[in-house]
Coordinates of C-alpha atoms in Angstrom, one line a residue:
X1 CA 127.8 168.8 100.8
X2 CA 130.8 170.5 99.4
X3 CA 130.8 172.0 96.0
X4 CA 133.7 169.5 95.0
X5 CA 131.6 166.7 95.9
X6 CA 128.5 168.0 94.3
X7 CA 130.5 167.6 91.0
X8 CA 131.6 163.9 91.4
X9 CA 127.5 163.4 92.8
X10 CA 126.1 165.5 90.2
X11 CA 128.6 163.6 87.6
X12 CA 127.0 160.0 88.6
X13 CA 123.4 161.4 89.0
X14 CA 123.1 162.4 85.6
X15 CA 125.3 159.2 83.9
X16 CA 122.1 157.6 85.4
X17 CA 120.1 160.0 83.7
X18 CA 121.4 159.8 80.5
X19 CA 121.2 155.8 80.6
X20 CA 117.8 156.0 81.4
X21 CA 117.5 158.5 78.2
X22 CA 119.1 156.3 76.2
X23 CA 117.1 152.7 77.3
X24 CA 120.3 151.6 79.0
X25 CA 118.7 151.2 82.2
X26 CA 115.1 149.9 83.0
X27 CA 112.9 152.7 84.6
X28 CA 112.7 151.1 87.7
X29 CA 116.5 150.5 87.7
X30 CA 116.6 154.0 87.1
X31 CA 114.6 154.8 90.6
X32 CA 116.0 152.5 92.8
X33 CA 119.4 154.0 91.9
X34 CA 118.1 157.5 92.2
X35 CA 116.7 156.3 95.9
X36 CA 120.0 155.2 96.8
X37 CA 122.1 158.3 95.4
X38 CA 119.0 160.7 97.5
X39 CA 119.3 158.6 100.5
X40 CA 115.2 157.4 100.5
X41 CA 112.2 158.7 98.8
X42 CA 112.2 162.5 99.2
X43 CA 116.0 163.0 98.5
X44 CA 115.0 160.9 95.6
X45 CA 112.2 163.7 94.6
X46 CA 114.3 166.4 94.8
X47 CA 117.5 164.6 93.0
X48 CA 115.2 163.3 90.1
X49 CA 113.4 167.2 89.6
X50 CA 117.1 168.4 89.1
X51 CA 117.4 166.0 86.5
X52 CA 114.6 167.4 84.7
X53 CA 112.2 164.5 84.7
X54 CA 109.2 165.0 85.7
X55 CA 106.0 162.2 86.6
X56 CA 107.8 160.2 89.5
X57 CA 105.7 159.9 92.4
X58 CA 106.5 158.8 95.5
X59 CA 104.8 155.7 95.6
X60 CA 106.9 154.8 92.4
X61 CA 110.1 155.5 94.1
X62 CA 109.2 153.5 97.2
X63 CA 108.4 150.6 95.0
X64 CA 111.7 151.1 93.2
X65 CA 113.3 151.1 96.4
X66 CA 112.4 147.7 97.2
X67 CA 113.3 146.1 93.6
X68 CA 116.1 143.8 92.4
X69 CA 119.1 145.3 90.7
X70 CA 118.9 145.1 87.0
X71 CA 121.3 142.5 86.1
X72 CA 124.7 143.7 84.4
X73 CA 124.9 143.0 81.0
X74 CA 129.2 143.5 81.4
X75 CA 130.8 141.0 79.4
X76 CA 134.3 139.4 77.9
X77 CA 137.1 138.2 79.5
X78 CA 139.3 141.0 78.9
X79 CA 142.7 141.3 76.2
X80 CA 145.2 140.0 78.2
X81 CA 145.0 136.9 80.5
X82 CA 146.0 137.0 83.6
X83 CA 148.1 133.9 83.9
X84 CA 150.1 135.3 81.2
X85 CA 154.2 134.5 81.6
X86 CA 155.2 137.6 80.3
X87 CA 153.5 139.6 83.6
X88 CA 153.0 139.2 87.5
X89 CA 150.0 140.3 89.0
X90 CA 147.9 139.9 92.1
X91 CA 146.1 141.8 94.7
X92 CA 148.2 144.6 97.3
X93 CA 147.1 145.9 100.6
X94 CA 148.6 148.8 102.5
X95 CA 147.0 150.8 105.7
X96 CA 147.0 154.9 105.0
X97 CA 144.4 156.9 106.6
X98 CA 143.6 154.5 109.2
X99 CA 142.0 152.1 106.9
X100 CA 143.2 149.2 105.0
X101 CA 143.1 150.5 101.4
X102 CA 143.2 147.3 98.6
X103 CA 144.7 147.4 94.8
X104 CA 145.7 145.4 92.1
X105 CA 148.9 145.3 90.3
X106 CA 150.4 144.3 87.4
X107 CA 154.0 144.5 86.0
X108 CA 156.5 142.8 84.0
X109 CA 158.2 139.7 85.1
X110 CA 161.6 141.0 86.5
X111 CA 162.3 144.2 88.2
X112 CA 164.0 146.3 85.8
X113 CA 163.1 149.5 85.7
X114 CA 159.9 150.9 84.5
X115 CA 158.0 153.8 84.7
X116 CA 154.9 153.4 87.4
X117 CA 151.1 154.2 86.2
X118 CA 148.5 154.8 88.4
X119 CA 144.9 153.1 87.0
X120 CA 141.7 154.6 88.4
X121 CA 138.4 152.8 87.6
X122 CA 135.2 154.0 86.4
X123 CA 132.1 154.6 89.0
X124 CA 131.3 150.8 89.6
X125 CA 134.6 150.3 91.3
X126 CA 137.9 148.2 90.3
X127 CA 135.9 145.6 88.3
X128 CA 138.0 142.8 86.2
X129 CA 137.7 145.4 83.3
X130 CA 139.9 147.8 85.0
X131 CA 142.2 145.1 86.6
X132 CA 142.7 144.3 82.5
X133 CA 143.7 147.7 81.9
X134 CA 146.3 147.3 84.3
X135 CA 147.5 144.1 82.7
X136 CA 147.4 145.8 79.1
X137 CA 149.8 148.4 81.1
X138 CA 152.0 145.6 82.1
X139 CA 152.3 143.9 79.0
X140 CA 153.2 147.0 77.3
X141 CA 156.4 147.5 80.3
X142 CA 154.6 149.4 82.8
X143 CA 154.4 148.6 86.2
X144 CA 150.3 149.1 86.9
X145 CA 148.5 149.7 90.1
X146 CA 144.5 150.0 90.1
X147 CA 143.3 151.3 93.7
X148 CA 140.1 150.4 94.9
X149 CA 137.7 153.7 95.9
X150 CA 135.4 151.4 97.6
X151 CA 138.2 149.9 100.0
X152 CA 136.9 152.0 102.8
X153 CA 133.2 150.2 103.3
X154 CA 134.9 146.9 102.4
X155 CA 135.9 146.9 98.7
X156 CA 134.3 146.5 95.3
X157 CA 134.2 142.2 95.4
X158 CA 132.0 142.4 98.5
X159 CA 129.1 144.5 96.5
X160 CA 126.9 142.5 93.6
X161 CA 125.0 145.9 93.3
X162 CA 127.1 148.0 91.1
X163 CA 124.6 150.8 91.9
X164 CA 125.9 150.6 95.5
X165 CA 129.2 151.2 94.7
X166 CA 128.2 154.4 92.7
X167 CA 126.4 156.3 95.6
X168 CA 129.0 155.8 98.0
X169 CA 131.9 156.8 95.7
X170 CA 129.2 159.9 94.7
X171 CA 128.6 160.6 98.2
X172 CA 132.4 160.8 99.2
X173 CA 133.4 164.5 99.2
X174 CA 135.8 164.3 95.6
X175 CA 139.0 165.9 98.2
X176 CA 138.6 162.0 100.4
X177 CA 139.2 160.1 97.0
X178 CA 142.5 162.5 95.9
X179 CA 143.8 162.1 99.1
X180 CA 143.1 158.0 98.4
X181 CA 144.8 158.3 95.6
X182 CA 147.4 160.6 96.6
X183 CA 148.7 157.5 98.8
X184 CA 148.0 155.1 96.5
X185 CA 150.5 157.0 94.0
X186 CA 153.0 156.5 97.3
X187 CA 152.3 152.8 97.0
X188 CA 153.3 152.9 93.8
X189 CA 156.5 154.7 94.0
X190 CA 158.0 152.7 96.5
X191 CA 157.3 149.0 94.3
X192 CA 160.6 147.5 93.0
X193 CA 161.4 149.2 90.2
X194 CA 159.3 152.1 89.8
X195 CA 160.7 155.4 87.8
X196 CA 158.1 157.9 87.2
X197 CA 154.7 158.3 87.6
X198 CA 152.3 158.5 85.3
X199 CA 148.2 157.9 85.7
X200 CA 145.1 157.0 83.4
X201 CA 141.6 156.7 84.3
X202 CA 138.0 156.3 82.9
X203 CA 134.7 158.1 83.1
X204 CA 134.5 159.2 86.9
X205 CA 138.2 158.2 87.1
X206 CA 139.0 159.8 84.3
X207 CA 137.8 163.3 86.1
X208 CA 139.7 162.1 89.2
X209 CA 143.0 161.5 86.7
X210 CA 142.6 165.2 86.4
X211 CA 142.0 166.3 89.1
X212 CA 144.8 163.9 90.6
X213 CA 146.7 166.2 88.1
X214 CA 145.8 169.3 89.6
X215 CA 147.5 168.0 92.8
X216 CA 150.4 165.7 92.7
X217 CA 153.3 167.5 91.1
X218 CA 155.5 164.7 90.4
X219 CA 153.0 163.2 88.2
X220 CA 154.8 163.1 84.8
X221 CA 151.8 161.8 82.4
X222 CA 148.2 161.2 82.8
X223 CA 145.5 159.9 79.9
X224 CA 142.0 160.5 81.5
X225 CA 139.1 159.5 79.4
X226 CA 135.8 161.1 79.0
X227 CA 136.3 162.5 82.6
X228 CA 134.6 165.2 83.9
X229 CA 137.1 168.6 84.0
X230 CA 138.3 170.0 86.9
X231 CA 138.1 173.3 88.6
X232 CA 139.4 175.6 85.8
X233 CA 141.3 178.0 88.9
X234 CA 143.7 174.4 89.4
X235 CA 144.7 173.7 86.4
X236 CA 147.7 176.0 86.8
X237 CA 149.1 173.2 89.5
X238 CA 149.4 170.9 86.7
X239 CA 152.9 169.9 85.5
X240 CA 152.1 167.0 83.8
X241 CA 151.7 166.3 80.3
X242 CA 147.5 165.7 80.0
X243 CA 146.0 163.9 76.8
X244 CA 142.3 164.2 77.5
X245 CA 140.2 161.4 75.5
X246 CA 136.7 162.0 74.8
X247 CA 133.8 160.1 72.6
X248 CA 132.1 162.7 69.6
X249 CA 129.0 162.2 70.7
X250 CA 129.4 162.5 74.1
X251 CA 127.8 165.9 74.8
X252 CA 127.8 165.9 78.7
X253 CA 130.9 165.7 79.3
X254 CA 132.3 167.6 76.1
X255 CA 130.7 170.5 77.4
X256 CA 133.2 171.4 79.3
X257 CA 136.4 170.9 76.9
X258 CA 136.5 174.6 75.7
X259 CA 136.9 176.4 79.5
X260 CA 138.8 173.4 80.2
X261 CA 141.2 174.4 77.1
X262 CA 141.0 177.4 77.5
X263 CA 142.8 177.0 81.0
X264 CA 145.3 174.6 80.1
X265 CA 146.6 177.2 77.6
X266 CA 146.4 180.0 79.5
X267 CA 148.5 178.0 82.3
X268 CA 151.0 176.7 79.3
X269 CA 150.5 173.2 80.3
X270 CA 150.9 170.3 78.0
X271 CA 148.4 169.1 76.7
X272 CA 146.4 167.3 73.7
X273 CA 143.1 166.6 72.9
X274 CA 141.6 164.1 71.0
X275 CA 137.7 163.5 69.7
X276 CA 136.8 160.3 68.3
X277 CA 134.0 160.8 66.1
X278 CA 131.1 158.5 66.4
X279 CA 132.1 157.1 70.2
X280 CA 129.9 158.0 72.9
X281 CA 130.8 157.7 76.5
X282 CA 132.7 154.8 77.7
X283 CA 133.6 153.6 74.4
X284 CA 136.8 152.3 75.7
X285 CA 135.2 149.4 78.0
X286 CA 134.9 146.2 75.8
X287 CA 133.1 144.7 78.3
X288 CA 129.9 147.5 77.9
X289 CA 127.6 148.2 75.9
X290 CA 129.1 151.6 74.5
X291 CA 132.5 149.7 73.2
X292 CA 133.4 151.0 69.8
X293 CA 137.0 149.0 68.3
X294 CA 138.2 150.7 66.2
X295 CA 137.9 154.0 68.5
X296 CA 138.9 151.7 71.7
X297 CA 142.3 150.7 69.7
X298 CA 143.4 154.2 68.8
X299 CA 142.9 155.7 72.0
X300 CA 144.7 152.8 73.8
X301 CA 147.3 153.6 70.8
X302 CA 147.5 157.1 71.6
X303 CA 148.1 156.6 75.3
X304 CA 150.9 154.5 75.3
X305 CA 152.6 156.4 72.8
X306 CA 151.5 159.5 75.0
X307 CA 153.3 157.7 78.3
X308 CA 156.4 156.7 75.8
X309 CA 156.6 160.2 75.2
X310 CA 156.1 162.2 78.6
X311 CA 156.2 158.9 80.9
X312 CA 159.7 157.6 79.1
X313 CA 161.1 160.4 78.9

């Protein structure tokens, strides 16, 4: 396992953690996801130890194993509807890395010019939350593309387990998903239209917005929220403008904002930062659990006027 995948498994290992802390997840839920990020019983052991939680026993685990996924408690049909006449959407399919990768897009009716944003979902793949996002993009003149991660072992509509899709995208090294999304950026260049690049993404997309950042020059703009930070050594490759989006109370991830800042000011890149007080982690997603308004609208405020800004420009 390399050390950039450790991050992204680590990353997902211990959101699990935390939404067992927090009674988000059932304690059985809990184990049967920690069986399927440790590959069976013992990696299980080991993974759950790291994690500081002590008491598991192995017969526990293999009962876990065995159980039914907790049902999802995501709901709402999302801000803008699909069959809206101001926007065009649908599903896209291209083959890069000798596999058929699948993505949604959304853009205004018409093919004037527009700049191009790249969408990357959370760790339970491109669910109809994220395929909103996109639409939100569109309404607001963007043309929008949201790759699916989970293309690769089939895509995230064959997979009723959310859990599922979270160990494999945790068990991909982190360089397979950039080079993913490095062609899916291509895709998205070459749609009717396109001018500029820009990219936003969410919780383990939002680490992979930057460390999409770190790698794809061209990018012109990128909003990640509440994402994990990259390696601090790449953030000189950046040369787009970064507004990193984070929740107040969100103490796992906002650990790492001041090396992170310090980087990006060392390297002179553009940046902003901004803490909503009172939001925790994912307070974006109106379809979960975490969803704080009033945070939800500002942020979305603050990253269009971010892309009008650096995106437009």
């Amino acid at each position: 396992m390399t050390e950039y995948k450790q991050d992204l498994f680590r990353y997902v290992a211990e959101e699990f953690a935390e939404d067992y802390r927090e009674g988000e997840l059932q304690r059985r839920e809990f184990l049967r996801r920690m069986t399927l990020l440790g590959g069976g019983v013992v990696g299980a052991r080991t993974l759950i130890a790291s994690l500081g939680i002590a008491g598991v026993s192995a017969a526990e685990l293999a009962q876990a194993q065995t159980a039914p996924p907790q049902p999802d408690k995501a709901s709402g049909a999302g801000m803008v509807d699909p069959r809206d006449p101001a926007i065009k959407v649908g599903p896209v399919t291209y083959t890069a890395r000798n596999f058929t990768h699948l993505a949604y897009v959304a853009r205004p009716v018409g093919i004037a010019p527009a700049p191009g944003v790249l969408v990357i979902h959370e760790n339970r793949g491109l669910q109809p939350h994220i395929q909103d996002i996109a639409r939100r993009l569109a309404k607001a003149g963007y043309i929008s593309m949201a790759p699916d991660l989970v293309s690769q072992i089939g895509g995230t509509a064959q997979y009723i387990d959310t859990a599922q899709i979270s160990s494999y995208l945790a068990q991909t090294p982190g360089d397979e998903h950039v080079a993913n999304l490095k062609e899916a950026v291509a895709v998205l260049q070459k749609q009717p239209g396109v001018q500029g690049i820009g990219a936003v993404g969410f919780c383990f997309g939002g680490g992979l917005t930057w460390r999409l950042a770190t790698a794809v020059p061209e990018l012109k703009a990128a909003v990640p929220f509440y994402g994990p930070a990259p390696d601090t050594a790449a953030v000189p490759n950046i040369k787009a403008a970064v507004l990193g989006i984070y929740g107040g109370t969100d103490t796992r991830i906002n650990a790492g904002i001041p090396q992170l800042e310090t980087a990006l000011k060392a390297a002179g890149t553009r940046y902003g930062i901004k803490i909503y007080d009172g939001a925790g982690h994912a307070f974006n997603n109106d379809t979960g659990q975490n969803y704080v308004k009033a945070a939800a609208d500002d942020a979305w405020a603050q990253t269009l006027a971010w892309f009008g800004q650096y995106l437009r420009a």
